[in-house]
């Protein structure tokens, strides 16, 4: 009869100790996790990391992304002369190269002066005018030829019949088909 309270007390004590240990251990484990992940608002060995350097990790990622973009832009727009870090915004060889004023063959290593700009501009206009006049000449040459050869152009209705016959009637038929379309 005496053993019963003793066993009961012992069991209760064991249960209390077990629960206490579990609670303490759970708390310790939880605390360990909190400290190491920096989620506990309490100074610890990792507090400084997560509130200082660690909190900047995302910013470092952003800065890295921006730096990469800037690097790509620099690579795209810097002078194509090897080892030159100036901005190359002067196209050379028909846009094949972008060069800085120092390395562009037109500027002879100096910044383009007003007279150089004017001279190059005049040269460019002259070149364009020459090209245009050449183009007009070729165009006139091409348009004059069929007019001289196909003198029977107005006689299109008559030329429609021998279409399958000779090849010389071809410009005539082309003119002949164009006339009804316009009319
Ligand atoms: Zn350069």
Short mmCIF file of C-alpha atoms and ligand atoms in Angstrom, two decimals:
data_model
loop_
_atom_site.label_atom_id
_atom_site.label_comp_id
_atom_site.label_asym_id
_atom_site.label_seq_id
_atom_site.Cartn_x
_atom_site.Cartn_y
_atom_site.Cartn_z
CA UNK A 1 0.00 0.00 0.00
CA UNK A 2 2.96 2.34 0.61
CA UNK A 3 4.47 1.79 -2.81
CA UNK A 4 1.62 3.28 -4.71
CA UNK A 5 2.13 7.00 -3.84
CA UNK A 6 5.88 6.60 -4.32
CA UNK A 7 5.43 5.14 -7.83
CA UNK A 8 2.86 7.78 -8.69
CA UNK A 9 5.15 10.58 -7.51
CA UNK A 10 8.08 9.00 -9.32
CA UNK A 11 6.13 8.70 -12.55
CA UNK A 12 4.92 12.28 -12.23
CA UNK A 13 8.47 13.46 -11.53
CA UNK A 14 9.80 11.51 -14.53
CA UNK A 15 7.05 12.95 -16.73
CA UNK A 16 7.81 16.49 -15.52
CA UNK A 17 11.55 16.03 -16.07
CA UNK A 18 10.92 14.54 -19.51
CA UNK A 19 8.63 17.37 -20.50
CA UNK A 20 11.07 19.92 -19.07
CA UNK A 21 13.96 18.36 -20.98
CA UNK A 22 11.91 18.25 -24.15
CA UNK A 23 10.84 21.83 -23.73
CA UNK A 24 14.39 22.98 -22.94
CA UNK A 25 15.81 21.01 -25.83
CA UNK A 26 13.12 22.20 -28.20
CA UNK A 27 13.82 25.73 -27.09
CA UNK A 28 17.55 25.23 -27.56
CA UNK A 29 17.08 23.76 -31.03
CA UNK A 30 14.67 26.49 -31.92
CA UNK A 31 17.02 29.10 -30.57
CA UNK A 32 19.93 27.60 -32.50
CA UNK A 33 17.89 27.77 -35.69
CA UNK A 34 16.76 31.30 -34.98
CA UNK A 35 20.29 32.46 -34.31
CA UNK A 36 21.79 30.78 -37.35
CA UNK A 37 19.13 31.99 -39.74
CA UNK A 38 19.16 35.43 -38.21
CA UNK A 39 15.44 35.45 -37.45
CA UNK A 40 15.81 36.06 -33.72
CA UNK A 41 15.88 39.68 -32.70
CA UNK A 42 18.76 39.27 -30.32
CA UNK A 43 22.50 39.87 -30.60
CA UNK A 44 24.29 36.65 -31.44
CA UNK A 45 27.26 35.45 -33.44
CA UNK A 46 25.29 35.75 -36.71
CA UNK A 47 23.28 38.85 -35.83
CA UNK A 48 25.91 41.16 -37.22
CA UNK A 49 26.11 39.18 -40.44
CA UNK A 50 22.41 39.13 -41.17
CA UNK A 51 21.79 42.72 -40.17
CA UNK A 52 24.93 44.00 -41.88
CA UNK A 53 26.59 42.21 -44.75
CA UNK A 54 23.89 39.56 -45.15
CA UNK A 55 21.12 42.10 -45.62
CA UNK A 56 23.06 43.56 -48.55
CA UNK A 57 23.25 40.29 -50.48
CA UNK A 58 20.24 41.18 -52.65
CA UNK A 59 21.70 44.61 -53.24
CA UNK A 60 24.97 43.02 -54.33
CA UNK A 61 22.99 40.89 -56.78
CA UNK A 62 21.29 44.00 -58.16
CA UNK A 63 24.59 45.87 -58.37
CA UNK A 64 26.12 42.85 -60.12
CA UNK A 65 23.30 42.82 -62.68
CA UNK A 66 23.73 46.54 -63.32
CA UNK A 67 27.50 46.14 -63.59
CA UNK A 68 27.06 43.36 -66.13
CA UNK A 69 24.69 45.53 -68.15
CA UNK A 70 27.10 48.46 -68.04
CA UNK A 71 29.95 46.16 -69.10
CA UNK A 72 27.91 44.91 -72.06
CA UNK A 73 27.04 48.48 -73.05
CA UNK A 74 30.69 49.50 -72.79
CA UNK A 75 31.70 46.51 -74.90
CA UNK A 76 29.09 47.51 -77.46
CA UNK A 77 29.87 51.21 -77.65
CA UNK A 78 33.55 51.53 -76.89
CA UNK A 79 36.04 52.23 -79.64
CA UNK A 80 36.94 49.19 -81.71
CA UNK A 81 40.62 50.12 -81.69
CA UNK A 82 42.35 47.51 -79.50
CA UNK A 83 42.91 48.76 -75.96
CA UNK A 84 40.96 52.00 -76.42
CA UNK A 85 38.31 52.81 -73.82
CA UNK A 86 36.80 55.91 -75.43
CA UNK A 87 33.27 55.87 -76.73
CA UNK A 88 33.37 54.94 -80.38
CA UNK A 89 30.48 56.81 -81.95
CA UNK A 90 32.07 57.50 -85.34
CA UNK A 91 31.28 54.73 -87.82
CA UNK A 92 34.04 53.69 -90.18
CA UNK A 93 34.00 51.38 -93.20
CA UNK A 94 30.27 51.82 -93.68
CA UNK A 95 29.38 51.15 -90.04
CA UNK A 96 31.56 48.07 -89.71
CA UNK A 97 33.59 49.77 -86.95
CA UNK A 98 32.68 52.35 -84.34
CA UNK A 99 35.74 54.40 -83.54
CA UNK A 100 36.57 57.32 -81.31
CA UNK A 101 37.75 60.58 -82.87
CA UNK A 102 41.34 59.65 -82.07
CA UNK A 103 41.27 56.41 -84.01
CA UNK A 104 38.93 57.34 -86.86
CA UNK A 105 41.03 57.64 -90.05
CA UNK A 106 39.11 60.75 -91.17
CA UNK A 107 40.06 62.82 -88.12
CA UNK A 108 43.81 62.06 -88.02
CA UNK A 109 43.93 61.66 -84.25
CA UNK A 110 42.40 65.04 -83.45
CA UNK A 111 38.95 66.15 -82.45
CA UNK A 112 37.02 67.11 -85.57
CA UNK A 113 37.26 70.85 -86.08
CA UNK A 114 34.51 72.98 -87.60
CA UNK A 115 36.29 73.21 -90.98
CA UNK A 116 36.89 69.44 -91.04
CA UNK A 117 33.19 68.82 -90.33
CA UNK A 118 32.24 71.23 -93.12
CA UNK A 119 34.73 69.70 -95.54
CA UNK A 120 33.56 66.14 -94.82
CA UNK A 121 29.94 67.23 -95.08
CA UNK A 122 30.57 68.87 -98.47
CA UNK A 123 32.46 65.79 -99.65
CA UNK A 124 29.59 63.59 -98.55
CA UNK A 125 27.04 65.74 -100.38
CA UNK A 126 29.22 65.76 -103.51
CA UNK A 127 29.53 61.99 -103.38
CA UNK A 128 25.80 61.60 -102.99
CA UNK A 129 25.09 63.99 -105.84
CA UNK A 130 27.57 62.11 -108.06
CA UNK A 131 25.91 58.81 -107.17
CA UNK A 132 22.45 60.22 -107.86
CA UNK A 133 23.47 61.69 -111.21
CA UNK A 134 25.07 58.36 -112.14
CA UNK A 135 21.87 56.59 -111.15
CA UNK A 136 19.78 59.01 -113.22
CA UNK A 137 22.13 58.48 -116.16
CA UNK A 138 21.76 54.69 -115.93
CA UNK A 139 18.00 55.04 -115.57
CA UNK A 140 17.77 57.34 -118.59
CA UNK A 141 19.99 54.97 -120.57
CA UNK A 142 17.68 52.05 -119.71
CA UNK A 143 14.44 53.91 -120.41
CA UNK A 144 15.74 55.40 -123.70
CA UNK A 145 16.70 52.02 -125.12
CA UNK A 146 13.23 50.41 -125.34
CA UNK A 147 11.71 53.65 -126.67
CA UNK A 148 14.24 53.68 -129.53
CA UNK A 149 13.88 49.95 -130.23
CA UNK A 150 10.10 49.61 -129.80
CA UNK A 151 9.06 52.39 -132.14
CA UNK A 152 5.86 50.49 -132.87
CA UNK A 153 4.72 50.95 -129.27
CA UNK A 154 1.58 52.96 -130.11
CA UNK A 155 0.59 50.25 -132.61
CA UNK A 156 -0.23 47.93 -129.75
CA UNK A 157 -3.60 46.60 -130.88
CA UNK A 158 -1.96 45.33 -134.06
CA UNK A 159 0.94 43.84 -132.12
CA UNK A 160 -1.37 41.86 -129.86
CA UNK A 161 -2.08 39.30 -132.56
CA UNK A 162 1.48 38.06 -133.26
CA UNK A 163 2.24 37.59 -129.55
CA UNK A 164 3.35 34.00 -129.98
CA UNK A 165 5.41 34.95 -133.04
CA UNK A 166 8.50 37.10 -132.65
CA UNK A 167 10.26 38.17 -129.47
CA UNK A 168 10.55 41.78 -130.60
CA UNK A 169 6.86 42.25 -130.01
CA UNK A 170 7.31 41.72 -126.29
CA UNK A 171 8.01 45.37 -125.33
CA UNK A 172 5.13 46.30 -127.63
CA UNK A 173 2.74 43.98 -125.85
CA UNK A 174 3.96 45.24 -122.48
CA UNK A 175 3.18 48.78 -123.61
CA UNK A 176 -0.07 47.55 -125.10
CA UNK A 177 -1.22 45.97 -121.83
CA UNK A 178 -0.21 49.06 -119.90
CA UNK A 179 -2.35 51.38 -122.00
CA UNK A 180 -5.73 49.72 -121.28
CA UNK A 181 -4.84 49.56 -117.56
CA UNK A 182 -4.29 53.32 -117.49
CA UNK A 183 -7.36 54.08 -119.63
ZN1 LIG B 1 39.74 54.77 -79.92
#
